[in-house]
Amino acid sequence: MAEDIFSLNKPLKKSQVLLRTIVLIFSVAFGVHICSICVKQSNTLTDGEPLGIKVIDRPCCDDGCDKTQIPYLHYPKPETFSRAECACHPVRLFVIISMQRSGSGWFESLLNSHLNVSSNGEIFLVHQRRDNMSSITRTLDRVYNLDWLSSASKNHCSAAVGFKWMLNQGLLEHHDEIVEYFNRRGVSIIFLFRRNLLRRMVSLLANSYDRYAKLFNGTHKSHVHSPAEVALSLSLSLSLSLSLSLHAEALLKFKPFIDSSSLMNDLKEMELTAAKALEYFRSTRHIFLYYEDLIRDPTVRTKKIPSELNANPQKLADVQEFLKVPLMKLTSRQVKIHQGSLTELIWNWDEVNKTLQGTTYESFLGADY
């Protein structure tokens, strides 16, 4: 042990001295290299442009959010405008799924009377937008990113944005992909159908007649937005045009012919189509409405001159709660043209009445809505 201690005082061998010298030189060289790099970086920060530091925005939905609602809260960043102070105002996505002449136009006008709701009409009425799933997805993305500009757009501070989608506009053909899109994006569905399919058929035939006859000054008018537009000629004010009064009178007097031989099959087909849609989209977040239930009091209505429809306030409150928007009074100027007893609306009423008597559709004959 003593020999080991005293051995420290012995002179080092030449090989050890050389090795330590090499290590020392390498350490000094490495230190000089590091110092030069630091000096260069210091000069760069002093003489060059300031570093572009990207500030990460604070999430709009903090700990105060309802965790169950997060999948349905969206914060779009439109390409066509800036949401500015409303950037952190959440937007909910919805779609109204319906069939033609089921009250969807009236219902949509009610929704659009809300300050924070934008429903953009039948965007898939144009075939090119529904040629395939790629075109459908592009169209949906534009709508839900608030880049679909229409008269209904509220833009900056919209709380809910959507549109109408009819069952015959590519919805059922691509239902699997659309369901996946809706569930992934958190799109809520409002199903709106008509309980009385016979009255829907009357409205379809009358609308088809007007489309080809173009009674209103050479144009087709699918909806009427004022009681004056459907008033009889004698009650028209002098300011209304003659063409408007003639159009209103023609709409009131037209009685469609219904093919009684295919009537049962036609009604069943309508039912099956609606049932198919409900089955396809049952995994989505949705609410189901009947047009008849939206009407406050369908029996109190003028027989000759159609009046503005009165919506059921409780049903509209349910819809607003479903969309999670502030509760407001919703209004519409649209009116119902085909009202009153079906005996006055169907040209071959006796045949239709005989065909449906004793069937599951017999109740359609007497319902006044």
Phi, psi and omega in degrees: 000316179296325180294323180295321181293313181291341180291342179293335182273357180285148179297142181287151176288157182298324181295323180290320179297318180296318181296317180292326178295318179297316179298319180296316179298318180297319180295317179296317181297318180295320178296318177298320179297315179297318180298320180296322178296317180298320180296318180296316179296322179296319178294322180297315180293329183280317187266334186272190178285152178295151180295140177275095182270122181273121180269123180279124181297145175290134180305138181293324182262104181270199184294347181280353182288147172287114186301329181289342183262352184305319179298341183254002179260126183232150180232076185299151174236084185300150176273342186265348178196170179254135179281351174050237185292349179264011183302327180259016175272114186294147178240133175258143184256136180215167174215140175263113178259124186206188175234152181305144178061042177241015178089010184291327178295316177296315181298319180294323178295328175295313180299319183288349174283349175283137184296336187243015182241134177235115174241123197261021175079194182275082184290336180266016171294332177278123187299323184298335181280350181229025179299320180207178184292331179295315179292326177296315181296317179300319180293316179299318180298321179296316181297311187281351172265008180067021179263005176266106185265125178213177180295342181270352186294129173261343176057252195315302188249036174296137177258341178209134181226139181193203183192177176260140177225112179280149185297335182265020181243047175084359184292314183282329181294328182242034190297323181298311181293324181290320176299317179298318179296313181299316181291323180290321182270353181073042180274129178265142184251134170250106176277129178228112179231170181253131181286316181273095184288338178291318177293325176298321180296319177300315180294321178298314182293320179293320179294321178295320178299315181292328180298320183270328179282332180049065187289333185269089175054039178081010180233159177268133181236105186278337179227153178244131190249011179203141177302329181296331183290338180243017177287153177290158186304322184292334183262004180286142174284160183295338183283342181278144184285157179294323181297324179293318181293322178294321178296315180297317181295321179294320179297321182288327185271340184293129177238111182287151173267128180250127180289104184290336182291331180249006187299313182299315180295322180295318179293320178296321180297320177298315180298314182295323180296315179295318180296323179297318179297317179297322179292317182297322189252022184292338182279356181270167171281122186209165174226146183245132180228145168256139178306317182297328180285341179282342181276130184297303182217089185292346183272337180268092183202142180296138184283324188264316183251112180302144181241170179295141180285136176261118183277148176290113185297327180292319178296319179293327176294322178297320180294316180295324176293321178298320179276353179059044176249158179303140181289125179222162173280122182259138183227160177210147178264359180290150180233161179263125182274309185271096180224176184087189183292143178293339178299335180267354187248343184247128185296313180256058185301318183301318180295315181296316180299316180295323182293322186266347178299132178081006179253176178292348181258010182299327182296338179295335187292326186255350183290128184260063176200000000 
